[in-house]
CSV table of C-alpha atoms in Angstrom, one decimal:
chain,number,residue,atom,x,y,z
A,21,MET,CA,10.0,-3.8,14.5
A,22,GLY,CA,10.1,-0.5,16.3
A,23,GLY,CA,13.9,-0.5,16.4
A,24,GLU,CA,14.2,-1.4,12.8
A,25,ALA,CA,11.7,1.2,11.7
A,26,ALA,CA,13.6,3.8,13.7
A,27,ALA,CA,16.9,2.8,12.2
A,28,ALA,CA,15.3,3.0,8.7
A,29,ALA,CA,14.0,6.4,9.4
A,30,ALA,CA,17.4,7.6,10.6
A,31,GLN,CA,19.2,6.2,7.4
A,32,GLY,CA,16.5,7.3,5.0
A,33,ARG,CA,14.1,4.9,3.5
A,34,ARG,CA,14.6,2.8,0.5
A,35,ILE,CA,11.5,3.1,-1.7
A,36,LEU,CA,11.1,0.7,-4.6
A,37,VAL,CA,8.8,2.0,-7.3
A,38,ALA,CA,7.8,-0.5,-10.0
A,39,VAL,CA,7.4,1.5,-13.2
A,40,ASP,CA,5.9,0.4,-16.5
A,41,GLU,CA,4.4,2.1,-19.5
A,42,GLY,CA,1.0,2.6,-17.9
A,43,ASP,CA,-0.5,5.8,-16.5
A,44,GLU,CA,-1.1,4.2,-13.2
A,45,SER,CA,2.6,3.6,-12.6
A,46,VAL,CA,3.2,7.3,-13.3
A,47,GLN,CA,0.5,8.2,-10.8
A,48,ALA,CA,2.2,5.8,-8.3
A,49,LEU,CA,5.5,7.5,-8.8
A,50,ARG,CA,4.0,11.0,-8.5
A,51,TRP,CA,2.3,10.0,-5.3
A,52,CYS,CA,5.5,8.6,-3.9
A,53,LEU,CA,7.5,11.7,-4.8
A,54,GLY,CA,4.8,14.2,-3.7
A,55,THR,CA,3.6,12.5,-0.5
A,56,PHE,CA,6.0,10.0,0.7
A,57,ALA,CA,9.7,10.4,-0.3
A,58,ALA,CA,11.6,13.2,1.3
A,59,ALA,CA,15.0,14.1,0.1
A,60,ALA,CA,15.8,15.9,3.3
A,61,ARG,CA,15.2,12.7,5.2
A,62,GLY,CA,17.8,10.9,3.0
A,63,ASP,CA,15.3,8.7,1.2
A,64,THR,CA,16.3,6.8,-1.9
A,65,VAL,CA,13.8,6.2,-4.7
A,66,ILE,CA,14.6,3.1,-6.7
A,67,LEU,CA,13.0,2.9,-10.1
A,68,LEU,CA,12.5,-0.7,-11.3
A,69,TYR,CA,11.4,-1.6,-14.7
A,70,VAL,CA,11.0,-5.3,-15.6
A,71,ARG,CA,11.0,-6.2,-19.2
A,72,PRO,CA,9.9,-9.6,-20.4
A,73,ALA,CA,12.5,-12.2,-21.3
A,74,PRO,CA,13.1,-12.4,-25.0
A,75,PRO,CA,11.1,-15.3,-26.5
A,76,THR,CA,14.1,-17.5,-27.4
A,77,TYR,CA,12.1,-20.7,-27.1
A,78,SER,CA,10.1,-19.7,-30.2
A,79,VAL,CA,13.1,-19.9,-32.5
A,80,LEU,CA,12.4,-23.6,-32.3
A,81,ASP,CA,8.7,-23.1,-32.9
A,82,ALA,CA,7.3,-25.4,-35.5
A,83,SER,CA,5.9,-22.7,-37.7
A,84,GLY,CA,9.3,-21.2,-37.9
A,85,TYR,CA,7.9,-18.1,-39.4
A,86,LEU,CA,6.1,-15.9,-36.9
A,87,PHE,CA,8.9,-16.3,-34.4
A,88,SER,CA,11.9,-16.2,-36.7
A,89,GLU,CA,15.2,-14.9,-35.1
A,90,GLU,CA,14.6,-11.7,-36.9
A,91,VAL,CA,11.2,-11.3,-35.2
A,92,THR,CA,12.5,-12.2,-31.7
A,93,ALA,CA,15.4,-9.7,-32.2
A,94,ALA,CA,12.9,-7.0,-33.2
A,95,ILE,CA,10.7,-7.8,-30.1
A,96,ASP,CA,13.7,-7.6,-27.9
A,97,ARG,CA,14.8,-4.3,-29.4
A,98,TYR,CA,11.4,-2.9,-29.0
A,99,SER,CA,11.3,-4.0,-25.4
A,100,ARG,CA,14.6,-2.3,-24.7
A,101,GLU,CA,13.4,0.9,-26.3
A,102,VAL,CA,10.2,0.8,-24.2
A,103,ALA,CA,12.4,0.2,-21.1
A,104,ASP,CA,14.6,3.2,-21.9
A,105,ALA,CA,11.5,5.5,-22.6
A,106,VAL,CA,9.8,4.4,-19.3
A,107,VAL,CA,12.9,4.9,-17.2
A,108,GLU,CA,13.7,8.2,-18.8
A,109,LYS,CA,10.2,9.5,-18.1
A,110,ALA,CA,10.4,8.3,-14.5
A,111,GLN,CA,13.8,9.9,-14.0
A,112,LYS,CA,12.5,13.2,-15.4
A,113,LEU,CA,9.6,13.1,-12.9
A,114,CYS,CA,12.0,12.6,-10.0
A,115,THR,CA,14.1,15.6,-11.1
A,116,LEU,CA,11.0,17.7,-11.5
A,117,TYR,CA,9.7,16.9,-8.1
A,118,GLY,CA,13.1,17.5,-6.6
A,119,LYS,CA,13.0,21.1,-8.0
A,120,GLU,CA,9.4,21.7,-7.0
A,121,GLU,CA,10.2,20.7,-3.4
A,122,GLY,CA,12.9,23.4,-3.4
A,123,GLU,CA,15.1,21.3,-1.2
A,124,GLY,CA,18.2,22.7,-2.8
A,125,ASP,CA,20.6,21.2,-0.3
A,126,HIS,CA,19.1,17.8,-0.5
A,127,GLU,CA,18.8,16.1,-3.8
A,128,MET,CA,16.7,13.0,-3.9
A,129,LYS,CA,18.8,9.9,-4.4
A,130,VAL,CA,17.5,8.0,-7.4
A,131,GLU,CA,18.6,4.6,-8.5
A,132,VAL,CA,17.5,2.9,-11.7
A,133,LYS,CA,17.2,-0.9,-12.2
A,134,VAL,CA,16.1,-2.6,-15.4
A,135,ALA,CA,15.6,-6.3,-15.0
A,136,VAL,CA,14.5,-9.1,-17.3
A,137,GLY,CA,11.9,-11.7,-16.5
A,138,ASP,CA,8.5,-12.3,-15.1
A,139,ALA,CA,7.5,-8.9,-13.6
A,140,ARG,CA,5.7,-10.5,-10.7
A,141,THR,CA,8.6,-12.6,-9.4
A,142,VAL,CA,11.3,-10.2,-10.3
A,143,ILE,CA,9.7,-7.3,-8.4
A,144,CYS,CA,9.3,-9.4,-5.3
A,145,GLN,CA,12.9,-10.7,-5.6
A,146,MET,CA,14.2,-7.1,-6.1
A,147,ALA,CA,12.3,-5.8,-3.1
A,148,ASP,CA,14.1,-8.4,-1.0
A,149,LYS,CA,17.5,-8.0,-2.6
A,150,LEU,CA,17.5,-4.2,-2.5
A,151,ARG,CA,16.2,-4.3,1.1
A,152,ALA,CA,13.3,-2.0,0.2
A,153,ASP,CA,11.3,-0.5,3.1
A,154,LEU,CA,8.3,0.0,0.8
A,155,LEU,CA,7.2,-1.2,-2.6
A,156,VAL,CA,5.0,1.3,-4.5
A,157,MET,CA,3.1,0.3,-7.6
A,158,GLY,CA,0.0,0.9,-9.7
A,159,SER,CA,-3.0,-1.5,-9.2
A,160,HIS,CA,-3.0,-2.6,-12.9
A,161,GLY,CA,-0.1,-2.9,-15.3
A,162,TYR,CA,2.3,-4.4,-16.1
A,163,GLY,CA,1.6,-3.2,-19.7
A,164,PHE,CA,4.0,-4.7,-22.2
A,165,PHE,CA,2.2,-7.4,-24.2
A,166,LYS,CA,-0.7,-7.3,-21.9
A,167,ARG,CA,1.0,-9.1,-19.1
A,168,ALA,CA,-2.2,-8.5,-17.1
A,169,LEU,CA,-3.5,-11.7,-18.8
A,170,LEU,CA,-1.0,-13.6,-16.8
A,171,GLY,CA,-2.6,-12.4,-13.6
A,172,SER,CA,-2.4,-9.1,-11.7
A,173,VAL,CA,1.2,-8.2,-10.9
A,174,SER,CA,0.0,-6.1,-7.9
A,175,ASP,CA,-2.0,-9.0,-6.5
A,176,TYR,CA,1.0,-11.2,-6.7
A,177,CYS,CA,3.3,-8.7,-5.1
A,178,LEU,CA,0.8,-8.0,-2.3
A,179,LYS,CA,0.9,-11.6,-1.4
A,180,ASN,CA,4.6,-12.3,-1.9
A,181,ALA,CA,6.7,-9.2,-1.3
A,182,SER,CA,8.6,-9.2,1.9
A,183,CYS,CA,8.0,-5.5,2.6
A,184,PRO,CA,4.8,-3.4,2.9
A,185,VAL,CA,3.2,-2.7,-0.5
A,186,LEU,CA,1.5,0.6,-1.4
A,187,ILE,CA,-1.0,0.5,-4.3
A,188,VAL,CA,-1.9,3.7,-6.1
A,189,LYS,CA,-4.9,3.8,-8.5
A,190,SER,CA,-5.4,6.3,-11.2
B,30,MET,CA,-2.0,15.5,-8.8
B,31,GLY,CA,1.3,17.2,-8.2
B,32,GLY,CA,-0.4,20.3,-6.8
B,33,GLU,CA,-2.7,18.3,-4.6
B,34,ALA,CA,0.1,16.2,-3.2
B,35,ALA,CA,2.2,19.3,-2.5
B,36,ALA,CA,-0.7,20.9,-0.7
B,37,ALA,CA,-1.2,17.8,1.3
B,38,ALA,CA,2.4,17.7,2.2
B,39,ALA,CA,2.3,21.4,3.3
B,40,GLN,CA,-0.8,20.8,5.5
B,41,GLY,CA,0.3,17.4,6.8
B,42,ARG,CA,-1.1,14.2,5.6
B,43,ARG,CA,-4.2,12.5,6.9
B,44,ILE,CA,-3.4,8.8,7.4
B,45,LEU,CA,-6.2,6.5,8.1
B,46,VAL,CA,-5.2,3.3,9.8
B,47,ALA,CA,-7.8,0.6,10.0
B,48,VAL,CA,-7.2,-1.3,13.3
B,49,ASP,CA,-8.7,-4.5,14.4
B,50,GLU,CA,-7.8,-7.1,17.1
B,51,GLY,CA,-5.3,-8.9,14.9
B,52,ASP,CA,-1.5,-8.7,15.1
B,53,GLU,CA,-1.2,-7.5,11.5
B,54,SER,CA,-3.1,-4.4,12.2
B,55,VAL,CA,-0.7,-3.6,15.0
B,56,GLN,CA,2.2,-4.2,12.6
B,57,ALA,CA,0.5,-1.9,10.1
B,58,LEU,CA,0.1,0.8,12.8
B,59,ARG,CA,3.7,0.4,13.9
B,60,TRP,CA,5.0,0.6,10.4
B,61,CYS,CA,2.9,3.7,9.8
B,62,LEU,CA,4.2,5.4,13.0
B,63,GLY,CA,7.8,4.3,12.5
B,64,THR,CA,8.3,4.8,8.8
B,65,PHE,CA,5.6,7.1,7.4
B,66,ALA,CA,3.9,9.5,9.8
B,67,ALA,CA,5.9,12.5,11.0
B,68,ALA,CA,4.6,14.7,13.7
B,69,ALA,CA,7.0,17.4,12.7
B,70,ARG,CA,5.3,17.5,9.3
B,71,GLY,CA,1.9,18.0,10.8
B,72,ASP,CA,0.6,14.5,9.9
B,73,THR,CA,-2.6,13.3,11.5
B,74,VAL,CA,-3.1,9.6,12.3
B,75,ILE,CA,-6.7,8.6,12.3
B,76,LEU,CA,-7.4,5.2,14.0
B,77,LEU,CA,-10.5,3.6,12.7
B,78,TYR,CA,-12.1,0.5,14.2
B,79,VAL,CA,-15.2,-0.9,12.7
B,80,ARG,CA,-17.4,-3.1,14.8
B,81,PRO,CA,-20.1,-5.3,13.3
B,82,ALA,CA,-23.7,-4.2,13.5
B,83,PRO,CA,-25.6,-5.9,16.3
B,84,PRO,CA,-27.6,-8.8,14.9
B,85,THR,CA,-31.0,-7.3,15.5
B,86,TYR,CA,-32.6,-9.4,12.8
B,87,SER,CA,-32.0,-12.5,14.8
B,88,VAL,CA,-34.4,-11.5,17.5
B,89,LEU,CA,-37.0,-12.7,15.0
B,90,ASP,CA,-35.2,-15.9,14.3
B,91,ALA,CA,-37.4,-19.0,14.3
B,92,SER,CA,-35.3,-20.8,16.9
B,93,GLY,CA,-35.8,-17.8,19.2
B,94,TYR,CA,-33.3,-19.2,21.6
B,95,LEU,CA,-29.7,-18.9,20.3
B,96,PHE,CA,-30.3,-15.3,19.4
B,97,SER,CA,-32.5,-14.1,22.2
B,98,GLU,CA,-32.4,-10.4,23.0
B,99,GLU,CA,-30.2,-11.2,25.9
B,100,VAL,CA,-27.6,-12.9,23.6
B,101,THR,CA,-27.6,-10.1,21.1
B,102,ALA,CA,-27.2,-7.6,23.9
B,103,ALA,CA,-24.2,-9.7,25.2
B,104,ILE,CA,-22.7,-9.9,21.7
B,105,ASP,CA,-23.1,-6.1,21.3
B,106,ARG,CA,-21.5,-5.5,24.7
B,107,TYR,CA,-18.6,-7.8,23.9
B,108,SER,CA,-18.1,-6.0,20.6
B,109,ARG,CA,-18.0,-2.6,22.4
B,110,GLU,CA,-15.4,-4.0,24.8
B,111,VAL,CA,-13.3,-5.3,22.0
B,112,ALA,CA,-13.5,-1.9,20.3
B,113,ASP,CA,-12.4,-0.1,23.4
B,114,ALA,CA,-9.5,-2.5,24.0
B,115,VAL,CA,-8.3,-2.3,20.4
B,116,VAL,CA,-8.5,1.5,20.3
B,117,GLU,CA,-6.8,1.9,23.7
B,118,LYS,CA,-3.9,-0.4,22.5
B,119,ALA,CA,-3.6,1.6,19.3
B,120,GLN,CA,-3.6,4.9,21.1
B,121,LYS,CA,-0.9,3.7,23.5
B,122,LEU,CA,1.3,2.7,20.5
B,123,CYS,CA,0.9,6.2,19.1
B,124,THR,CA,1.9,7.8,22.4
B,125,LEU,CA,4.9,5.4,22.7
B,126,TYR,CA,6.2,6.2,19.2
B,127,GLY,CA,5.7,9.9,19.8
B,128,LYS,CA,8.0,9.7,22.8
B,129,GLU,CA,10.5,7.5,21.0
B,130,GLU,CA,10.8,10.0,18.2
B,131,GLY,CA,11.8,12.6,20.7
B,132,GLU,CA,9.9,15.2,18.8
B,133,GLY,CA,9.0,17.1,22.0
B,134,ASP,CA,7.7,20.2,20.3
B,135,HIS,CA,5.6,18.2,17.8
B,136,GLU,CA,3.0,15.9,19.2
B,137,MET,CA,1.4,13.5,16.7
B,138,LYS,CA,-2.2,14.4,16.0
B,139,VAL,CA,-4.3,11.3,16.7
B,140,GLU,CA,-8.0,11.0,16.0
B,141,VAL,CA,-10.1,8.0,16.9
B,142,LYS,CA,-13.2,6.8,15.0
B,143,VAL,CA,-15.3,3.8,16.0
B,144,ALA,CA,-17.9,3.0,13.4
B,145,VAL,CA,-20.5,0.2,13.1
B,146,GLY,CA,-21.2,-1.8,10.0
B,147,ASP,CA,-19.5,-3.9,7.3
B,148,ALA,CA,-15.8,-3.2,7.8
B,149,ARG,CA,-15.2,-3.3,4.0
B,150,THR,CA,-17.7,-0.6,3.0
B,151,VAL,CA,-17.3,1.5,6.1
B,152,ILE,CA,-13.5,1.7,5.8
B,153,CYS,CA,-13.8,2.9,2.1
B,154,GLN,CA,-16.6,5.4,3.0
B,155,MET,CA,-14.5,6.8,5.9
B,156,ALA,CA,-11.4,7.1,3.7
B,157,ASP,CA,-13.5,9.3,1.4
B,158,LYS,CA,-15.4,11.2,4.1
B,159,LEU,CA,-12.3,11.9,6.2
B,160,ARG,CA,-10.3,12.9,3.0
B,161,ALA,CA,-7.6,10.5,3.9
B,162,ASP,CA,-4.3,10.8,1.8
B,163,LEU,CA,-3.5,7.2,2.6
B,164,LEU,CA,-5.3,4.1,4.0
B,165,VAL,CA,-3.0,1.8,6.0
B,166,MET,CA,-4.1,-1.7,6.9
B,167,GLY,CA,-3.0,-5.3,7.5
B,168,SER,CA,-3.5,-7.8,4.7
B,169,HIS,CA,-5.7,-10.1,6.7
B,170,GLY,CA,-8.2,-9.3,9.5
B,171,TYR,CA,-10.8,-8.1,10.1
B,172,GLY,CA,-10.9,-10.4,13.1
B,173,PHE,CA,-14.1,-10.2,15.0
B,174,PHE,CA,-16.3,-13.3,14.3
B,175,LYS,CA,-14.0,-14.3,11.5
B,176,ARG,CA,-15.2,-11.7,9.1
B,177,ALA,CA,-12.5,-13.0,6.7
B,178,LEU,CA,-15.1,-15.5,5.7
B,179,LEU,CA,-17.0,-12.7,4.1
B,180,GLY,CA,-14.1,-12.0,1.8
B,181,SER,CA,-10.9,-10.2,2.4
B,182,VAL,CA,-11.3,-6.7,3.7
B,183,SER,CA,-8.0,-5.5,2.3
B,184,ASP,CA,-8.8,-6.9,-1.2
B,185,TYR,CA,-12.1,-5.0,-1.2
B,186,CYS,CA,-10.5,-1.7,0.0
B,187,LEU,CA,-7.7,-2.0,-2.6
B,188,LYS,CA,-10.3,-2.1,-5.3
B,189,ASN,CA,-12.8,0.5,-3.8
B,190,ALA,CA,-11.0,3.0,-1.7
B,191,SER,CA,-10.6,6.4,-3.3
B,192,CYS,CA,-7.1,6.9,-1.9
B,193,PRO,CA,-3.8,4.9,-2.2
B,194,VAL,CA,-3.8,1.9,0.1
B,195,LEU,CA,-0.8,0.5,2.0
B,196,ILE,CA,-0.9,-3.1,3.0
B,197,VAL,CA,1.4,-4.3,5.8
B,198,LYS,CA,1.9,-8.1,6.4
B,199,SER,CA,3.2,-9.5,9.6
């Protein structure tokens, strides 16, 4: 692991930050930008927002009313809007910290990923696929439609992500 | 938080690494040294080992045999030896990484703390008292006398530590 870690340090680290609409994920991103990520070191911050899959199943729902196609389309549209807003806010924060750091010659590399599915599994898959050196997230969340009811996303990622996980609480 | 984080970055970060006799805590320390801590940035790595309180209560145990004073003294002695061995190993790792990094002018500041008590509460208290910017630990542990049976130390610290917590799995 020593060699790997040294190689990662030389190339810059790939830091995956799971963002959602909650304050804690903003805190997590702030912490990451202020304390961990270093543009001068060649680090890349990858912002990941996972939005829930559109409830297509419900078109076939017996009631046929609450989950009409119109409603599912509206939910999907709203979910896209939320995704855009969260990602935009996160990107602004990255730009802001880049300026504060005053590292004029080194701009922080920021990538944005918006995925669809169950936040817990998608985050772990993406950490693997994107070869993240670190996964940063809030302890609660993932906000949309109170996904917390499905079980804590951070608990799941702590157990299942292939990289170290950093949890920031507000 | 931006200001605080910037101040922390300027002064160097205080990174508390909870070490125990398990492999995972060694991995956690390696990760911290290889990927996070930077001597050039003025970071301080604080190695914390918590050994269990000597079982004094058992001197009064009805059986009076299994937990004689002699036995409790032996357990305590063993626990001190384990603490010494763990801390020595961790310190060697810090020295090794310092050399590998080749940062001749900047030696990593390393502090060692050995505390006695319940690992879960002591780690959280120390994170607070030592004004740690980050707590790093393995996901399992704390090894001695299978303290895991008392509940996961990392789970407790994730919920109760006042600073962000980084969990490294082997």
